[in-house]
CSV table of C-alpha atoms in Angstrom, one decimal:
chain,number,residue,atom,x,y,z
A,29,PHE,CA,-29.9,-20.8,-9.4
A,30,ASP,CA,-29.6,-23.6,-6.9
A,31,ARG,CA,-28.9,-21.3,-4.0
A,32,LEU,CA,-29.4,-17.6,-3.3
A,33,ILE,CA,-27.0,-16.1,-0.7
A,34,VAL,CA,-27.4,-12.5,0.6
A,35,LEU,CA,-24.6,-10.9,2.6
A,36,ASP,CA,-25.9,-7.9,4.5
A,37,THR,CA,-23.2,-5.4,5.5
A,38,GLY,CA,-25.3,-3.0,7.6
A,39,SER,CA,-28.8,-2.4,6.2
A,40,THR,CA,-31.2,-0.6,8.5
A,41,ASP,CA,-34.5,-1.4,6.7
A,42,ALA,CA,-36.3,-4.7,5.9
A,43,THR,CA,-33.6,-6.0,3.5
A,44,MET,CA,-32.9,-9.2,5.4
A,45,GLN,CA,-36.5,-10.0,6.1
A,46,LEU,CA,-37.4,-9.5,2.4
A,47,ALA,CA,-34.4,-11.6,1.3
A,48,ARG,CA,-35.4,-14.5,3.6
A,49,ALA,CA,-39.0,-14.2,2.4
A,50,GLY,CA,-37.6,-14.6,-1.2
A,51,GLY,CA,-35.8,-17.8,-0.3
A,52,ALA,CA,-32.4,-16.4,0.3
A,53,GLU,CA,-29.9,-17.7,2.9
A,54,VAL,CA,-28.9,-14.4,4.7
A,55,HIS,CA,-25.6,-13.7,6.4
A,56,GLN,CA,-24.2,-10.6,8.1
A,57,LEU,CA,-20.8,-8.9,8.0
A,58,ALA,CA,-19.8,-5.6,9.6
A,59,TRP,CA,-18.9,-3.3,6.6
A,60,PRO,CA,-15.1,-3.8,6.2
A,61,GLY,CA,-14.5,-0.7,4.1
A,62,ASP,CA,-13.5,-2.9,1.2
A,63,PHE,CA,-15.9,-4.2,-1.5
A,64,SER,CA,-13.6,-7.0,-2.5
A,65,ALA,CA,-13.4,-8.3,1.1
A,66,ALA,CA,-17.3,-8.3,1.3
A,67,ARG,CA,-17.6,-10.0,-2.1
A,68,ASN,CA,-15.0,-12.6,-1.3
A,69,HIS,CA,-16.6,-13.4,2.0
A,70,ALA,CA,-19.9,-14.0,0.2
A,71,LEU,CA,-18.0,-16.3,-2.3
A,72,ASP,CA,-16.5,-18.2,0.7
A,73,LEU,CA,-20.0,-18.7,2.1
A,74,ALA,CA,-21.4,-20.0,-1.2
A,75,ASP,CA,-18.4,-22.3,-1.8
A,76,ALA,CA,-20.0,-23.4,-5.1
A,77,ASP,CA,-18.6,-24.5,-8.5
A,78,TRP,CA,-20.0,-21.4,-10.1
A,79,HIS,CA,-21.1,-18.0,-8.7
A,80,VAL,CA,-23.2,-15.3,-10.2
A,81,VAL,CA,-22.6,-12.0,-8.4
A,82,VAL,CA,-25.4,-9.5,-8.3
A,83,ASP,CA,-25.4,-6.2,-6.3
A,84,ALA,CA,-28.1,-4.8,-4.1
A,85,ASP,CA,-29.1,-2.2,-6.7
A,86,GLU,CA,-29.2,-4.7,-9.6
A,87,TRP,CA,-31.7,-7.2,-10.8
A,88,VAL,CA,-31.9,-10.0,-13.5
A,89,MET,CA,-33.6,-8.7,-16.6
A,90,ALA,CA,-33.0,-11.6,-19.0
A,91,GLY,CA,-30.8,-14.5,-19.8
A,92,GLY,CA,-31.0,-16.5,-16.6
A,93,GLU,CA,-32.1,-19.6,-18.6
A,94,LEU,CA,-28.7,-19.6,-20.4
A,95,LEU,CA,-26.6,-20.1,-17.2
A,96,ARG,CA,-26.8,-23.8,-16.7
A,97,ASP,CA,-25.6,-24.6,-20.2
A,98,TRP,CA,-22.8,-22.0,-20.0
A,99,CYS,CA,-21.7,-23.3,-16.6
A,100,SER,CA,-21.4,-26.9,-17.9
A,101,GLY,CA,-18.3,-25.8,-19.9
A,102,PRO,CA,-14.7,-25.5,-18.7
A,103,PRO,CA,-13.6,-23.0,-16.0
A,104,ARG,CA,-13.7,-19.4,-17.3
A,105,LEU,CA,-15.0,-16.0,-16.4
A,106,GLY,CA,-18.4,-14.7,-17.6
A,107,ARG,CA,-19.0,-11.1,-18.5
A,108,VAL,CA,-22.6,-10.0,-18.1
A,109,CYS,CA,-24.3,-6.9,-19.6
A,110,ILE,CA,-25.2,-4.3,-17.1
A,111,HIS,CA,-27.9,-1.8,-18.1
A,112,ASN,CA,-27.1,1.4,-16.2
A,113,ALA,CA,-29.9,3.9,-15.8
A,114,PHE,CA,-28.9,7.5,-15.4
A,115,GLU,CA,-30.4,11.0,-15.6
A,116,SER,CA,-29.6,12.5,-19.0
A,117,GLY,CA,-30.9,16.0,-18.3
A,118,GLY,CA,-34.3,17.6,-18.0
A,119,GLY,CA,-35.4,14.8,-15.7
A,120,GLU,CA,-35.2,12.2,-18.5
A,121,THR,CA,-33.7,8.8,-17.8
A,122,ALA,CA,-31.4,7.1,-20.3
A,123,THR,CA,-29.4,3.8,-20.2
A,124,SER,CA,-25.9,2.9,-20.9
A,125,ARG,CA,-24.5,-0.6,-21.1
A,126,SER,CA,-21.3,-2.1,-19.9
A,127,TRP,CA,-19.9,-5.7,-19.8
A,128,ILE,CA,-18.5,-6.7,-16.4
A,129,THR,CA,-17.1,-9.9,-15.0
A,130,ARG,CA,-19.7,-11.3,-12.7
A,131,ILE,CA,-19.8,-15.1,-13.3
A,132,LEU,CA,-16.9,-16.8,-11.5
A,133,PRO,CA,-15.8,-20.4,-11.2
A,134,ARG,CA,-14.7,-21.9,-7.9
A,135,GLY,CA,-11.5,-20.2,-6.6
A,136,ALA,CA,-11.8,-16.9,-8.5
A,137,ARG,CA,-11.8,-13.9,-6.2
A,138,PHE,CA,-12.0,-10.1,-6.4
A,139,ARG,CA,-9.3,-7.5,-5.7
A,140,GLY,CA,-9.5,-3.8,-5.0
A,141,ARG,CA,-11.3,-1.9,-2.2
A,142,VAL,CA,-13.7,-0.3,-4.7
A,143,HIS,CA,-14.4,-0.8,-8.4
A,144,GLU,CA,-13.1,-4.2,-7.8
A,145,GLN,CA,-11.8,-6.5,-10.5
A,146,VAL,CA,-11.2,-10.3,-10.9
A,147,PRO,CA,-7.6,-10.9,-11.7
A,148,ALA,CA,-7.3,-14.4,-13.2
A,149,ASP,CA,-5.5,-16.2,-16.0
A,150,LEU,CA,-8.7,-17.5,-17.4
A,151,PRO,CA,-10.5,-16.6,-20.7
A,152,ARG,CA,-13.3,-14.0,-20.3
A,153,GLU,CA,-16.4,-14.6,-22.4
A,154,PRO,CA,-19.7,-12.7,-22.8
A,155,VAL,CA,-22.8,-14.4,-21.4
A,156,GLY,CA,-26.3,-13.5,-22.4
A,157,LEU,CA,-27.2,-12.5,-18.9
A,158,HIS,CA,-28.6,-9.0,-18.6
A,159,LEU,CA,-28.8,-7.1,-15.3
A,160,GLY,CA,-30.6,-3.8,-14.6
A,161,HIS,CA,-28.8,-1.2,-12.4
A,162,ASP,CA,-30.3,2.0,-10.9
A,163,GLY,CA,-27.3,3.0,-8.8
A,164,TYR,CA,-26.4,5.9,-11.0
A,165,LEU,CA,-29.7,7.7,-10.6
A,166,PRO,CA,-29.6,10.9,-8.5
A,167,ALA,CA,-31.3,9.5,-5.4
A,168,GLN,CA,-28.9,6.6,-5.2
A,169,LEU,CA,-25.8,8.7,-6.0
A,170,ALA,CA,-26.6,11.1,-3.2
A,171,GLY,CA,-26.1,8.4,-0.6
A,172,LYS,CA,-22.7,7.3,-2.2
A,173,ARG,CA,-21.2,10.8,-2.4
A,174,GLY,CA,-17.7,10.8,-0.9
A,175,ARG,CA,-17.7,7.1,-0.4
A,176,ASN,CA,-15.3,5.9,-3.1
A,177,LEU,CA,-12.5,8.5,-3.0
A,178,PRO,CA,-10.9,7.5,0.3
A,179,LEU,CA,-11.0,3.8,-0.7
A,180,LEU,CA,-9.4,4.6,-4.1
A,181,LEU,CA,-6.6,6.7,-2.4
A,182,ARG,CA,-5.9,3.8,-0.1
A,183,ASP,CA,-5.7,1.4,-3.0
A,184,LEU,CA,-3.3,3.9,-4.8
A,185,GLU,CA,-1.0,3.9,-1.7
A,186,ASP,CA,-0.8,0.1,-2.0
A,187,ASN,CA,-0.4,0.1,-5.8
A,188,PRO,CA,1.2,3.4,-6.9
A,189,GLY,CA,1.0,4.0,-10.6
A,190,ASP,CA,-1.8,1.5,-11.2
A,191,PRO,CA,-3.6,2.8,-14.4
A,192,TYR,CA,-7.0,1.4,-13.4
A,193,ILE,CA,-7.0,3.2,-10.1
A,194,ALA,CA,-6.0,6.5,-11.8
A,195,TYR,CA,-8.8,6.0,-14.3
A,196,GLN,CA,-11.3,5.6,-11.4
A,197,LEU,CA,-9.9,8.6,-9.6
A,198,GLY,CA,-10.5,10.5,-12.8
A,199,ARG,CA,-14.1,9.4,-12.8
A,200,GLU,CA,-14.5,10.6,-9.2
A,201,ALA,CA,-13.1,14.1,-10.2
A,202,GLU,CA,-15.3,14.2,-13.3
A,203,GLY,CA,-18.3,13.4,-11.2
A,204,ASP,CA,-17.5,16.4,-9.0
A,205,ALA,CA,-17.1,18.6,-12.1
A,206,ASP,CA,-13.4,19.1,-11.4
A,207,PHE,CA,-12.5,18.6,-15.0
A,208,ALA,CA,-8.9,19.8,-14.7
A,209,ALA,CA,-8.1,17.2,-12.0
A,210,ALA,CA,-10.0,14.6,-14.1
A,211,CYS,CA,-7.8,15.4,-17.1
A,212,ASP,CA,-4.6,14.9,-15.0
A,213,ARG,CA,-5.8,11.5,-13.7
A,214,TYR,CA,-7.0,10.3,-17.1
A,215,ALA,CA,-3.6,11.3,-18.6
A,216,GLN,CA,-1.8,9.3,-16.0
A,217,SER,CA,-4.0,6.3,-16.7
A,218,LEU,CA,-3.7,6.6,-20.4
A,219,ASP,CA,0.1,6.6,-20.3
A,220,ALA,CA,0.1,3.2,-18.5
A,221,THR,CA,-3.1,1.5,-19.7
A,222,PRO,CA,-2.5,-1.6,-22.0
A,223,ALA,CA,-4.0,-1.3,-25.4
A,224,ARG,CA,-6.4,-4.2,-24.8
A,225,ALA,CA,-7.6,-3.1,-21.4
A,226,ASN,CA,-11.4,-3.4,-21.2
A,227,TRP,CA,-11.7,0.2,-19.7
A,228,ARG,CA,-9.4,1.9,-22.3
A,229,HIS,CA,-12.3,2.8,-24.7
A,230,GLU,CA,-14.3,4.5,-22.0
A,231,LEU,CA,-11.1,6.1,-20.7
A,232,VAL,CA,-10.4,7.8,-24.0
A,233,HIS,CA,-14.0,9.1,-24.4
A,234,ARG,CA,-14.0,10.5,-20.8
A,235,TYR,CA,-10.6,12.1,-21.3
A,236,LEU,CA,-11.7,13.8,-24.5
A,237,HIS,CA,-14.9,15.1,-22.8
A,238,CYS,CA,-13.0,16.5,-19.8
A,239,LEU,CA,-10.3,18.1,-22.0
A,240,ARG,CA,-13.1,20.0,-23.7
A,241,GLN,CA,-14.8,20.9,-20.4
A,242,ALA,CA,-11.5,22.1,-18.9
A,243,GLY,CA,-10.8,24.3,-21.9
A,244,ARG,CA,-7.9,22.0,-23.0
A,245,ALA,CA,-9.4,20.8,-26.3
A,246,ARG,CA,-6.7,22.3,-28.5
A,247,PRO,CA,-3.8,20.8,-26.5
A,248,GLY,CA,-5.8,17.6,-26.5
A,249,VAL,CA,-5.5,17.2,-30.2
A,250,ALA,CA,-1.8,16.4,-29.8
A,251,VAL,CA,-2.5,13.5,-27.4
A,252,ASP,CA,-1.7,10.1,-28.8
A,253,PHE,CA,-4.7,7.9,-28.1
A,254,THR,CA,-3.4,4.8,-30.1
């Protein structure tokens, strides 16, 4: 990377001092209650031809050496592999992987108060950049409980019927073990989710799981997942 920019939205520990010691240019922004607003502010500060977006609970595992060659190509969006650590039961830690758009050319911006996306008519390509993520471990999740739901509901007011917001609301209900409510949200999402949407595969898996947990497995057999 040519520059490392950290936008602090209200830390109360030594985050900013550690970031400066690591060579970062540190800025502050009062938390706006909107993840896209914070991300886009950081992008404005960077004002670079290419941006790699990394969250505070993530770190580069591998692939950084591939970025310069990839960014020498035409404008497009880069999807990086996030390795999500989570507790799988009995105190054991497991890892799941997801591909998320995190490499942006100049001018691309995020949208959505939470679980934000990058809407752009540009091709999306996988890049061999791998990020570790520990935000799903119990200690991290405890501090986030109740944070996302109000933001999602505000987004839903602005965009009624949006299938991605319904999907994320289903995940919130599933996380609270309210499987009946999760089924309802997932059903709303599935009805309107395009066949090629990048979240559809996980949506179907989560919906099937919640149908079983809610005692709706038999009616679920009749659902058209195609």
